[in-house]
């Protein structure tokens, strides 16, 4: 029972990281209608920047995190402006391949700068841990902070898209680009802001991920990126609460599957659950079913 | 006798492939081909078949599949197992016969996997379909990572998640196939390309092929015309899976060990890049792109660390350039300038 609780908390903690990444994925997908395969690699860049800020400039963790967020925000805007904006009218597949190209570019640039030797990421925010059941159940401050960060980000994003002018513009653009433009919304700027927010979230996720799983390599971001994409689809791509629920469920399923069924098959179980959910709800858990017009 | 236009086109295509094969063979025979390039010949055949078969799904049937390497993986493993079993149980010494039978087995098993995956996948649309094919590709790889096969005399033993299997190990979990005889040969690879072209081109030019393209262009209109959409999408998907399985078997028998991690998501993406750069729906484009891009990293070996970086930049620039309105109009103008001349020629010939 206690070990189950431990796995559950680990799962929620991992799921929170997936949820933060998936939030970025889902916002970008909702507005630009593109699968941004480079999102996972922005996580990796964020983690490396935070690592360098702490190891070489000996900045405190909070400042390092802010550094990583700033760099990733700029990176997100630059990538969008240089690689994706010229392809706004192009076919979906062309945009997808470009995103894959950007992903390779980021991975190989990181490989040249930081080499393929894994770096050991330091533990951030070590504030001790809570011990329950005579010390059988240890909840690290790491997982508490990760879960709290996820909840704060999700609330902030919901308020942002619901209440602010920029947030409303984003929803309008994701609904109908042409009509939004006619209403005087600057579509290009709105999409840039979305990429900026998504990339900043990716930086936070990268730092949180690496402080729980401390090996950092140029390929670190690839698998969490795919998992977060799965989480976004799981919850209904384009929906903010959907991304959060999808991420949490995915994390819990992965950790429980690895603990109770098979370590090797953890990923297979995650993907199998995704397939089963999509069979019964083809638009994800919270996605709106698309109506077909003839 | 008057041949159909499509038949003539097919014959020309086979002719070009045969000429390319003869050139390669004579270069190998005369020793004017470098060792590293010679080693690339079978992977080139494999990737050409992979690209053409993926093009059938992405280009002709219009569904984005991100799990094509999964079928290759099934083919590689089953091919390796069948080839070892044929040698141990039936004492089959003839390498070419063994290779062909293994490839057939790989194709059949990948086809079965294709049917099983196609049933749920083809109910979905667009990006959801893409993510589910990705998921299936990963599941196949993960499950094969847990399987252990061995040959105990003539008996084939299977174990799940435990390396305790009697006799000589053929598939060793995460370490992949072990101690496989390298029986893949370039002429058979070339024959596989011809077979793939034969299947794909005949499918495209048949009634079924036209039905597949009609469902791609407009699903609702095709359905209204009485076309069974699921049946034809399935036909394209399974054909593609069978061909990928055969290519996978050839690939698996080209190395003494192949691990399932070789068939990661990256491999699916690599093949997709061949298809997109070659031109979606264009069979010849896939062949050329697959051949060139398989050789390119070898040729760029001098740049070592920078070659993947260069590859990424080239990929992005090509996508930007081919979708740039200015460059597009330039291309259009070039083609239009040529077109009237070509039409005039054709008109002259018919008179």
PDB file of C-alpha atoms in Angstrom, chain A residues 20 61 64 104 113:
ATOM      1  CA  UNK A  20       3.862  21.305 -18.526  1.00  0.00           C
ATOM      2  CA  UNK A  61      18.741  28.004  -9.126  1.00  0.00           C
ATOM      3  CA  UNK A  64      19.322  29.934 -13.652  1.00  0.00           C
ATOM      4  CA  UNK A 104      17.884  17.720 -35.738  1.00  0.00           C
ATOM      5  CA  UNK A 113      28.636  22.632 -27.958  1.00  0.00           C
TER       6      UNK A 113
END
